[in-house]
Coordinates of C-alpha atoms in Angstrom, one line a residue:
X1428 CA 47.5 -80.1 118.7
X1429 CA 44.2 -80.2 120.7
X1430 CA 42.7 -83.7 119.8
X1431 CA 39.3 -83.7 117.6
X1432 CA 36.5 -84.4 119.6
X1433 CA 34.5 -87.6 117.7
X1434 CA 30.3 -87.6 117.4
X1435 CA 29.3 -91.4 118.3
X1436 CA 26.4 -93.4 119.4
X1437 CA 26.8 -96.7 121.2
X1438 CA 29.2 -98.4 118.8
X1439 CA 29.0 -101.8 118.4
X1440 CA 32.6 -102.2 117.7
X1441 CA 35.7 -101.6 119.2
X1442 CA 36.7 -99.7 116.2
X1443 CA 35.5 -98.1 113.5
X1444 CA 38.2 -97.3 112.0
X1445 CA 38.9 -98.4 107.9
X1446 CA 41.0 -101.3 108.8
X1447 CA 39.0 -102.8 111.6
X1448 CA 35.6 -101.9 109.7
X1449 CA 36.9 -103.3 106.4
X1450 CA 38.2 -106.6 108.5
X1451 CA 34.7 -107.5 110.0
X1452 CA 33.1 -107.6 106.1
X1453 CA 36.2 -110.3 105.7
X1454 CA 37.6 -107.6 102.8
X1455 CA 40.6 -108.1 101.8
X1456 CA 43.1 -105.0 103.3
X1457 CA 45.5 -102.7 101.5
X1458 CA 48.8 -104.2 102.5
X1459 CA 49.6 -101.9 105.0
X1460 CA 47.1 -103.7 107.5
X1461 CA 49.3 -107.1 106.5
X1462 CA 47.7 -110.6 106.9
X1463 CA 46.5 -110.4 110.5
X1464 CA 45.4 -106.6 110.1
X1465 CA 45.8 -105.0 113.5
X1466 CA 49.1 -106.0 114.5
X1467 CA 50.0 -103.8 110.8
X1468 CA 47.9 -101.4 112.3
X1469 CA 50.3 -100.9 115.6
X1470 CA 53.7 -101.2 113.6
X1471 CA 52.4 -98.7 111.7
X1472 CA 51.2 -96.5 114.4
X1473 CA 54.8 -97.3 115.9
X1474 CA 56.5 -96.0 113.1
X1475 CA 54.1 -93.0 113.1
X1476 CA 54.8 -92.2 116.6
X1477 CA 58.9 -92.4 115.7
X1478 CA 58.8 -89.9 113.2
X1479 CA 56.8 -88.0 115.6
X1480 CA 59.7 -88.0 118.1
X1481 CA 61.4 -87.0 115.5
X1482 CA 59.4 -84.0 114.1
X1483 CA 58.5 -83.2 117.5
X1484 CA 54.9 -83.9 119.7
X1485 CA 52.9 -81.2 117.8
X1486 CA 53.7 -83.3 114.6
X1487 CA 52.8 -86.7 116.5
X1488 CA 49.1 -87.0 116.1
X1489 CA 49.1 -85.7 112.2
X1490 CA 51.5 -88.7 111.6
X1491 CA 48.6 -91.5 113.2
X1492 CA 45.9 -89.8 111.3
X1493 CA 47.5 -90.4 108.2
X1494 CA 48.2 -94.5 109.2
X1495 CA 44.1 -94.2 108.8
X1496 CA 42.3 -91.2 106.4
X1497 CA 44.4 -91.7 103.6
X1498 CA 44.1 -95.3 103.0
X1499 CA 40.2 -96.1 102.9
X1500 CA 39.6 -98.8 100.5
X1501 CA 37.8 -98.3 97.5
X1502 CA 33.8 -99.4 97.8
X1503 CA 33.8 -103.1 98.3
X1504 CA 31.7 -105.1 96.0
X1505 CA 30.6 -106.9 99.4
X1506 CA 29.1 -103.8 100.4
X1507 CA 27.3 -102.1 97.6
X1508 CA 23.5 -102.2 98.6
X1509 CA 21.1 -104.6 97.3
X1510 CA 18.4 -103.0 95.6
X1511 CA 15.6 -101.3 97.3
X1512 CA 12.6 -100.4 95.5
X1513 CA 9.9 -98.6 97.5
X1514 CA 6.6 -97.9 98.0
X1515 CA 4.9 -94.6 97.8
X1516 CA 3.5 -91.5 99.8
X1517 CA 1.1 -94.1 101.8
X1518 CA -0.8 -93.8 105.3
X1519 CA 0.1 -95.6 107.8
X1520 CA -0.9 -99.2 108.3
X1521 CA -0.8 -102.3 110.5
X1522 CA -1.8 -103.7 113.8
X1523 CA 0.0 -101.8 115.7
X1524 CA -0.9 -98.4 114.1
X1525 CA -1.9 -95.4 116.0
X1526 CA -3.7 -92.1 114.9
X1527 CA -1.2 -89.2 113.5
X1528 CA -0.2 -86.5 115.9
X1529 CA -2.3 -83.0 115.1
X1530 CA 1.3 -81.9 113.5
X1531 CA 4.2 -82.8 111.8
X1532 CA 5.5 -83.5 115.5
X1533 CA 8.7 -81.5 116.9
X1534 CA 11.4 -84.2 117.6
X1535 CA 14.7 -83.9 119.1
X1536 CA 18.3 -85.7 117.3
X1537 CA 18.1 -88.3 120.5
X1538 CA 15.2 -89.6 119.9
X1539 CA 15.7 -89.8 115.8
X1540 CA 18.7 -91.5 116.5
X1541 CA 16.9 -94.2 119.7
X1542 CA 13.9 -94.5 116.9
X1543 CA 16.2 -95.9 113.9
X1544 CA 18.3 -98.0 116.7
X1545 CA 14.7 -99.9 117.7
X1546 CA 14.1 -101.0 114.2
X1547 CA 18.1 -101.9 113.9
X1548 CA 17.8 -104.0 117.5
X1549 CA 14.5 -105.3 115.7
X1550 CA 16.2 -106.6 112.8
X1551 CA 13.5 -105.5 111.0
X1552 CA 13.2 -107.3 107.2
X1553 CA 13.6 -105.2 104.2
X1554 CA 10.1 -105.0 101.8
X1555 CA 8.3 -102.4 99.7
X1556 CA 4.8 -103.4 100.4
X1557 CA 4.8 -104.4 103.9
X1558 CA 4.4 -102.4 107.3
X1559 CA 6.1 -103.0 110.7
X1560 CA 4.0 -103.3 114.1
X1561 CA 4.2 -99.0 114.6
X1562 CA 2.3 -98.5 111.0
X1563 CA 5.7 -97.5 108.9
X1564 CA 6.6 -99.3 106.0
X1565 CA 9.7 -101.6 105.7
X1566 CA 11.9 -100.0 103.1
X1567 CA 14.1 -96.8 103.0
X1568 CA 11.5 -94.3 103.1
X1569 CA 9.7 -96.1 105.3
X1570 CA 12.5 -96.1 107.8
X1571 CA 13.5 -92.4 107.6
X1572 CA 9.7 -91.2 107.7
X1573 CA 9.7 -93.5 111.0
X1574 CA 12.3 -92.1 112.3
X1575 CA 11.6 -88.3 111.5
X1576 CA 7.9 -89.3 113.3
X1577 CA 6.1 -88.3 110.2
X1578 CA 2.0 -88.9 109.9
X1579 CA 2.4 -90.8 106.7
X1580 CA 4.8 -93.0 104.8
X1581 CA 6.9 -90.7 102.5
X1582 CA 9.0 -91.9 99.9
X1583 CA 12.4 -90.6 98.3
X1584 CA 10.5 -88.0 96.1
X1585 CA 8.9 -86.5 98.9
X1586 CA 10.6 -86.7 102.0
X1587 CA 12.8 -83.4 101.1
X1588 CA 9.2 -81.4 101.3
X1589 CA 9.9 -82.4 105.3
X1590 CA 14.0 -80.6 105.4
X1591 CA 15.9 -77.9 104.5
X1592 CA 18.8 -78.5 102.7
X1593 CA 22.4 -78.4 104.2
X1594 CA 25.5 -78.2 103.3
X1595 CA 28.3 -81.8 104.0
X1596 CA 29.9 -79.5 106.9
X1597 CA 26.7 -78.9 108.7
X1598 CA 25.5 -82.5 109.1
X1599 CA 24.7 -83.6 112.4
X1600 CA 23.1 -86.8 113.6
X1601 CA 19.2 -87.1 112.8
X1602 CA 19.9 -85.6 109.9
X1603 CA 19.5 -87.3 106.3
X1604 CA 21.2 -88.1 103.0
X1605 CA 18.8 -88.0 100.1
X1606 CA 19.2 -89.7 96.6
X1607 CA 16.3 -89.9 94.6
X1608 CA 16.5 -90.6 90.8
X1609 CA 13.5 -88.9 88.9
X1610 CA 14.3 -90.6 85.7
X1611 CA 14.1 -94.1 87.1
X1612 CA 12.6 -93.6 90.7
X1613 CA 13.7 -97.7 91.5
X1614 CA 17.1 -97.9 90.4
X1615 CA 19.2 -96.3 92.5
X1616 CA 16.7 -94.1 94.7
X1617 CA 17.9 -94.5 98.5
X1618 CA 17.6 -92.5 101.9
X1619 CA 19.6 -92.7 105.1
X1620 CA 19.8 -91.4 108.6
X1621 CA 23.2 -89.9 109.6
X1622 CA 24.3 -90.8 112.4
X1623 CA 27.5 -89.4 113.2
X1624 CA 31.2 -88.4 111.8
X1625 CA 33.3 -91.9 112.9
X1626 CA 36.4 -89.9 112.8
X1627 CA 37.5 -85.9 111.6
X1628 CA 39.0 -86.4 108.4
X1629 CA 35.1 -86.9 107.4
X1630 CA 35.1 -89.2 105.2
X1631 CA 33.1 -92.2 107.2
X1632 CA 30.0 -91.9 108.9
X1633 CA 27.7 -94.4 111.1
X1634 CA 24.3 -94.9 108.6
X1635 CA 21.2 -95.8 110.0
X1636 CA 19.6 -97.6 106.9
X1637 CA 16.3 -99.7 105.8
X1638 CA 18.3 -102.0 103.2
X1639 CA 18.1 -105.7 102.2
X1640 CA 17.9 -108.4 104.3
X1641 CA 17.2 -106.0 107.2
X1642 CA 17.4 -102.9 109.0
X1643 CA 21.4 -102.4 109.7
X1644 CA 23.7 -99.6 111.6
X1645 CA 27.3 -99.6 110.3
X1646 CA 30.2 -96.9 109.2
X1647 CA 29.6 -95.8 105.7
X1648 CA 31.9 -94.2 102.6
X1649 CA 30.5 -90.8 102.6
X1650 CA 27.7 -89.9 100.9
X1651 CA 27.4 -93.7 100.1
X1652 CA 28.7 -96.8 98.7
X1653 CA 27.4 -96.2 95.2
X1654 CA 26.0 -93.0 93.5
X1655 CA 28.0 -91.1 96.2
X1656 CA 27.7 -87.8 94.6
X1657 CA 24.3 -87.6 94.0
X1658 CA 23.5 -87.9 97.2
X1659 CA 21.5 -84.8 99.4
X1660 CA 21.9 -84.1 103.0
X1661 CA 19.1 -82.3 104.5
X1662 CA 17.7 -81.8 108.1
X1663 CA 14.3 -82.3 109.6
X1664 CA 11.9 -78.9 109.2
X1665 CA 10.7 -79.3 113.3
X1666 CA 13.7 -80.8 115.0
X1667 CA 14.3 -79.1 118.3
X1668 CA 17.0 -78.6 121.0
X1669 CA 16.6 -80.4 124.5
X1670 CA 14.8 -77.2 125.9
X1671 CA 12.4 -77.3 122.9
X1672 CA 13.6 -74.5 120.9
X1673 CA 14.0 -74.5 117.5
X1674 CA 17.5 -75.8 115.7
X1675 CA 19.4 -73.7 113.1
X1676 CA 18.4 -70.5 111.4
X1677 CA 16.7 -72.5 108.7
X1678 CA 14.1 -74.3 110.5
X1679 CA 10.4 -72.5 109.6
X1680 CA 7.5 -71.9 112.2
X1681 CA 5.5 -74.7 113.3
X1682 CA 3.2 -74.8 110.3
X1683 CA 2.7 -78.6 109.1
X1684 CA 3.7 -77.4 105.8
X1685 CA 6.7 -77.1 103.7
X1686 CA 8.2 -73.8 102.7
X1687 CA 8.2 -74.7 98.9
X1688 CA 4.1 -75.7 98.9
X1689 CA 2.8 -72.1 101.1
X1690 CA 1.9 -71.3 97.4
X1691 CA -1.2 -72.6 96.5
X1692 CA -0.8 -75.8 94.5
X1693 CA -4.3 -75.8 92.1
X1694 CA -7.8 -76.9 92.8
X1695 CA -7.1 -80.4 90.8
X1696 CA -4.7 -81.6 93.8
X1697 CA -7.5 -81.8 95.9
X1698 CA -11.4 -83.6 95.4
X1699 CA -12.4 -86.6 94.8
X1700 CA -9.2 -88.8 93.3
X1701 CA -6.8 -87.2 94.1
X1702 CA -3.7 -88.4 95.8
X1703 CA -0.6 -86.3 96.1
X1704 CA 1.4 -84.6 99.1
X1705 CA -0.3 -81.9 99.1
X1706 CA -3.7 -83.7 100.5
X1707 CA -1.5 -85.0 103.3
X1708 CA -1.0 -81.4 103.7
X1709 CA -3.9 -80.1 103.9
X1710 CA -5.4 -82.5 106.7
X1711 CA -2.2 -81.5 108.4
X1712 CA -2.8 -78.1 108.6
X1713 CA -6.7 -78.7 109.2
X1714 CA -5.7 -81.3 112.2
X1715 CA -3.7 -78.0 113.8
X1716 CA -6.9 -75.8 113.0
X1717 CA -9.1 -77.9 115.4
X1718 CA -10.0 -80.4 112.6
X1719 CA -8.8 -83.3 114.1
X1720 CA -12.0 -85.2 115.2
X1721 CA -12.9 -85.3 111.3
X1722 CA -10.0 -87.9 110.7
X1723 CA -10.2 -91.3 112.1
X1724 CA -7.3 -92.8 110.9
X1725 CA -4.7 -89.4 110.3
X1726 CA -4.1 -87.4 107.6
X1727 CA -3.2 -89.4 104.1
X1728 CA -2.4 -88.5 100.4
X1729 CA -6.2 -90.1 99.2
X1730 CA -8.4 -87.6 99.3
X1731 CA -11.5 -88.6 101.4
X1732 CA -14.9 -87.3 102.6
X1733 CA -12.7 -86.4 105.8
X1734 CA -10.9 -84.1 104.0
X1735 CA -14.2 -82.4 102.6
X1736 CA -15.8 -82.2 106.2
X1737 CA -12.8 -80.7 107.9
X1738 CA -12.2 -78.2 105.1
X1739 CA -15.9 -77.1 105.2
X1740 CA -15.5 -77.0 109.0
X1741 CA -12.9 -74.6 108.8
X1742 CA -14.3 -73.0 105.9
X1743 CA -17.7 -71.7 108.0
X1744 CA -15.2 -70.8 111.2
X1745 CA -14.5 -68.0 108.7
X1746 CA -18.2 -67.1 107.9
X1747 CA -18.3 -68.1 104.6
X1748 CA -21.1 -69.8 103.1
X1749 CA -22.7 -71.1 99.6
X1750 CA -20.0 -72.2 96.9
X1751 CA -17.1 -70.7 99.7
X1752 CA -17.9 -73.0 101.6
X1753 CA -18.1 -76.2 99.9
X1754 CA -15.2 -78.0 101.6
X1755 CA -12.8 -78.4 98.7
X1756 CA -9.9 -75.9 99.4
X1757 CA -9.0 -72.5 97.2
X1758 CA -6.4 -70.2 97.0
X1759 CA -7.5 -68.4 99.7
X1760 CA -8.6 -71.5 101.8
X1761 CA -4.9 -72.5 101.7
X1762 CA -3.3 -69.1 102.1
X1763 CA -5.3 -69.1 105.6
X1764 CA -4.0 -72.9 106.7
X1765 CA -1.0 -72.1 105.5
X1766 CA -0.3 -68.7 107.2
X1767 CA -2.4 -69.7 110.3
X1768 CA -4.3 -66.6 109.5
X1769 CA -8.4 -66.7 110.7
X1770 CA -10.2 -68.3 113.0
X1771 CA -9.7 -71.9 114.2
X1772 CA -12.4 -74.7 114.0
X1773 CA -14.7 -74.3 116.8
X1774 CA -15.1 -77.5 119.1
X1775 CA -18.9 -78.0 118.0
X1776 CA -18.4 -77.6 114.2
X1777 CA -19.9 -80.4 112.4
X1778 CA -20.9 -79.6 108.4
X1779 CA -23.8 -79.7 107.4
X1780 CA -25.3 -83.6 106.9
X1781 CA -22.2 -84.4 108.8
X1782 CA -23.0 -86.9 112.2
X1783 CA -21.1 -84.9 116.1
X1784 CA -18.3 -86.6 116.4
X1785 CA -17.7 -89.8 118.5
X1786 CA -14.6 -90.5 120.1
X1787 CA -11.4 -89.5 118.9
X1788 CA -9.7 -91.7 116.4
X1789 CA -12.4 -94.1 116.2
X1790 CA -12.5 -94.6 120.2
X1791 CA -15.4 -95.8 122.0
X1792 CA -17.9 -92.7 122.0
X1793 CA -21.1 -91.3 122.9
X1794 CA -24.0 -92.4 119.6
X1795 CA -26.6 -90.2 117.6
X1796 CA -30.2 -90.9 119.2
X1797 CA -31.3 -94.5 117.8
X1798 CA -27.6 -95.6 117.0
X1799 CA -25.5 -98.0 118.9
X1800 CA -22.1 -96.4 119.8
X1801 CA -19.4 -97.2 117.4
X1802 CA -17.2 -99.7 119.3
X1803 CA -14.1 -98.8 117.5
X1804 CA -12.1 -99.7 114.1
X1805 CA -10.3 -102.4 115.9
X1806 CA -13.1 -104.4 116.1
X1807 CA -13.5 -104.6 112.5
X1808 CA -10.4 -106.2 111.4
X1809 CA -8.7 -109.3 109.9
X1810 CA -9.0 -111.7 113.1
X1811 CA -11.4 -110.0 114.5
X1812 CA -13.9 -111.5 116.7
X1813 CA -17.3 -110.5 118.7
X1814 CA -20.8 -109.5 118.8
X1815 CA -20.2 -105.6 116.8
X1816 CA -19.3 -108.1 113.5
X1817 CA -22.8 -109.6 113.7
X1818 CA -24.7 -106.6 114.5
X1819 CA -22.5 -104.8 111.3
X1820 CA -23.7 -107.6 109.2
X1821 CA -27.2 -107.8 110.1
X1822 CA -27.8 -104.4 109.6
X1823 CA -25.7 -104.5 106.2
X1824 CA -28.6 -107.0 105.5
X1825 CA -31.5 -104.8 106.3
X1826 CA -30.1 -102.2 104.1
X1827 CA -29.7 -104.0 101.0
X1828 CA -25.8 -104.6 101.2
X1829 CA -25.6 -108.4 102.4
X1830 CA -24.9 -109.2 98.9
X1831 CA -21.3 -110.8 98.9
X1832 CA -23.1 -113.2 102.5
X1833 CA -22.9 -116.8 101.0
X1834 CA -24.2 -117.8 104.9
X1835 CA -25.5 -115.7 107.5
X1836 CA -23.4 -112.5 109.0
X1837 CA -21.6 -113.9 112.4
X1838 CA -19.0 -112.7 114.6
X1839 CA -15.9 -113.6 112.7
X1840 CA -14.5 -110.8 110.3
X1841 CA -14.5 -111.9 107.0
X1842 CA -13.9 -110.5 103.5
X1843 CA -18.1 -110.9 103.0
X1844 CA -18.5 -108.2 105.7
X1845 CA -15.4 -106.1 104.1
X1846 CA -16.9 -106.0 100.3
X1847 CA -20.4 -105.6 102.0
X1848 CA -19.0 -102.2 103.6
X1849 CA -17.5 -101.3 100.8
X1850 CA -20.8 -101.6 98.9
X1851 CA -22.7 -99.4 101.3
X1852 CA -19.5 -97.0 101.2
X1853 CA -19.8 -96.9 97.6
X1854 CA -23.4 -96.3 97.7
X1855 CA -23.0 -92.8 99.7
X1856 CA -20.6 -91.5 96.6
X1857 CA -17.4 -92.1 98.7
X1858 CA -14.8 -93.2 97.2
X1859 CA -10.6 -94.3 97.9
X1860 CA -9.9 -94.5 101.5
X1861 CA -13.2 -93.3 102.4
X1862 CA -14.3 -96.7 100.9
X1863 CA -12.1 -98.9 101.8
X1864 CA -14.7 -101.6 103.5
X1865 CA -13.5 -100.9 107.1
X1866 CA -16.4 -99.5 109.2
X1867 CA -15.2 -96.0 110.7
X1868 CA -17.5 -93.5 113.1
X1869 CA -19.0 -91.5 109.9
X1870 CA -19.7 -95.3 108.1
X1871 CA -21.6 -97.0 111.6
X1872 CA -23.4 -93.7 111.7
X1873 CA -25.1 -93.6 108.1
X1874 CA -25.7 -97.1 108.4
X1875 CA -27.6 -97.5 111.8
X1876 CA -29.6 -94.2 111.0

């Protein structure tokens, strides 16, 4: 009997095996695995190997596989998951964030599997409404929409928009198990990264999980310890081989768009208030057209004026004008982004009543005649502070927005200068992200002219 070739990654243990697994958590062992557990193990093993002699080698390794698959324990109460409420489809946030990619990035299983090991090396803490240095937030959707390198925090009733489904045989590591509960989206609702088969009866697998206290690695019932069946597996959309081509027959063309949404998805997911998936989207597919200047902090599921500009944008790169050109998307606005049919965003594009654009991602860049150069969003920020927070303020002032100033604007950020932006936002009919109270390019540029 050739022996089964096992799928691992840096095991922590010496064993993952039921008995060795079940004897770190301090459960108490079928008595088989007797009171010390491993010595059991090896009598056992030695009277597996004996009736091997006598059945013959072919028959040997059959006999040790059952000392082990038949005789998982039952799901210890030890080990049934805390509860994990989580957020929803959110940007990304934080110190430590950086701008989106133009795409949904291709990624490869390696470095799925090396991104869900930093936040399990981190011990990262389990929470629903808090974000982790690289922008992704701390719970389960969080961690698989970090480790997938999506543009935006996903939850469990979106994240299959960013797979295909699969089938229990076809799992590999990178891949996911899904289970989200529409009727009651916070009880039960959980998402994990598979990490690999611990042995070939299949029953085991390592997980890669965001779960209370803290981010944990560690061989798992399959699907899961509770609400097994309802569990999903599906793989990531752009995942790619080591020589960058595309994985399985079911992965799409690069279009930052899931299969299930090419159909249009109406004009009321899009405009002013709105906040679904499908907004996220559609800056995703504008950011690959050449609209990425337009977005200063990536792509999100709150619509905002950046949305409008980059769909106008791309909008008069087809010639259209008047009412087709308005910057909220239609039927065929969509079928275009989504089918990557037309003509691309030209570099000098700007909408009408739209500033050029300064930098990328709210860099350092070049200013309009008459107005300072926007120094950058990090410079406007809890903590923040230097000279750009006074200037901000003064000119706040001037306008008519120093209204929430109890003393005079200085160089320390404060939640006077935030409310005062938010003001002047207001004021130019944004509204959501786009007035959030954090100074961006468009924001400095409306506000020094």
């Amino acid at each position: 009997m050739e022996t089964p070739v096992f799928e691992e990654f840096e095991p922590q243990r010496g064993c993952d095996c039921p008995g060795c697994v079940h004897g770190y958590h301090g459960v108490p062992l079928p008595s088989l695995f007797g009171p010390a557990g491993r010595p059991a193990v090896r009598k056992a093993l030695a009277l597996a190997a004996a009736a091997g002699t006598v059945l013959g080698v072919g028959h040997a390794a059959p006999a040790v596989a059952a000392a082990h698959a038949p005789l998982r324990p039952g799901t210890p109460a030890e080990d049934d998951p805390p509860a994990t409420p989580q957020g929803r489809t959110a940007p990304l946030h934080g110190s430590g964030w950086m701008p989106a990619p133009a795409l949904v990035p291709t990624t490869t299983r390696a470095q799925i599997i090396n991104r869900a090991k930093k936040w399990v090396s981190a011990q990262v803490p389990y929470s629903m409404d808090k974000y982790w240095s690289d922008g992704y937030r701390q719970d389960c959707s969080g961690f698989v929409s970090m480790a997938w390198n999506l543009g935006t925090n996903e939850w469990t009733g979106s994240l299959d928009r960013f797979g295909v489904r699969i089938a229990k045989d076809d799992l590999q590591p990178g891949d996911m198990l899904l289970f989200h509960n529409p009727a009651n989206p916070e009880k039960g609702s959980h998402v994990v990264i598979f990490g690999g088969w611990t042995d070939y009866t299949h029953t085991y697998y390592i997980a890669y999980e965001q779960t209370p206290p803290v981010a944990r690695r560690q061989s798992t019932p399959y699907a899961y310890w509770v609400n097994s069946g309802r569990y999903v597996p599906y793989r990531y959309k752009h995942i790619v081989d080591s020589k960058g081509g595309t994985q399985g027959k079911d992965a799409p063309v690069p279009v930052n768009l899931p299969a299930s949404s090419v159909r249009y998805p109406g004009a009321a997911s899009f405009g002013p208030g709105a906040d679904n998936v499908h907004v996220t989207e559609l800056g995703g597919l504008l950011v690959s057209r050449g609209g990425a200047r337009f977005y200063t902090r990536g792509p999100g599921p709150r619509w905002s004026e950046a949305d409008r500009r980059a769909t106008q944008a791309f909008q008069r790169a087809q010639g259209w004008t008047g009412r087709d050109a308005d910057g909220l998307p239609g039927p065929t606005t969509w079928q275009y982004l989504a089918r990557k049919r037309g003509r691309d965003i030209p570099p000098s594009a700007t909408p009408a009543g739209a500033a050029a654009p300064v930098g990328a991602a709210g860099a350092p860049g070049a200013s309009s005649p008459g107005v300072p150069g926007y120094p950058g969003p990090s410079k406007f920020r809890p903590g923040a502070n230097n000279p750009y927070v006074t200037l901000l303020g003064r000119q706040l002032v001037r306008k008519g927005f120093g209204a929430h100033y109890t003393g005079g604007p200085g160089p320390r950020w404060s939640e006077a200068d935030r409310r005062n932006v938010e003001a002047f936002q207001r004021s130019q009919g944004w509204r959501g992200a786009a007035a959030d109270g954090y100074p961006g390019p468009e924001t400095w540029r409306r506000l020094f002219s």
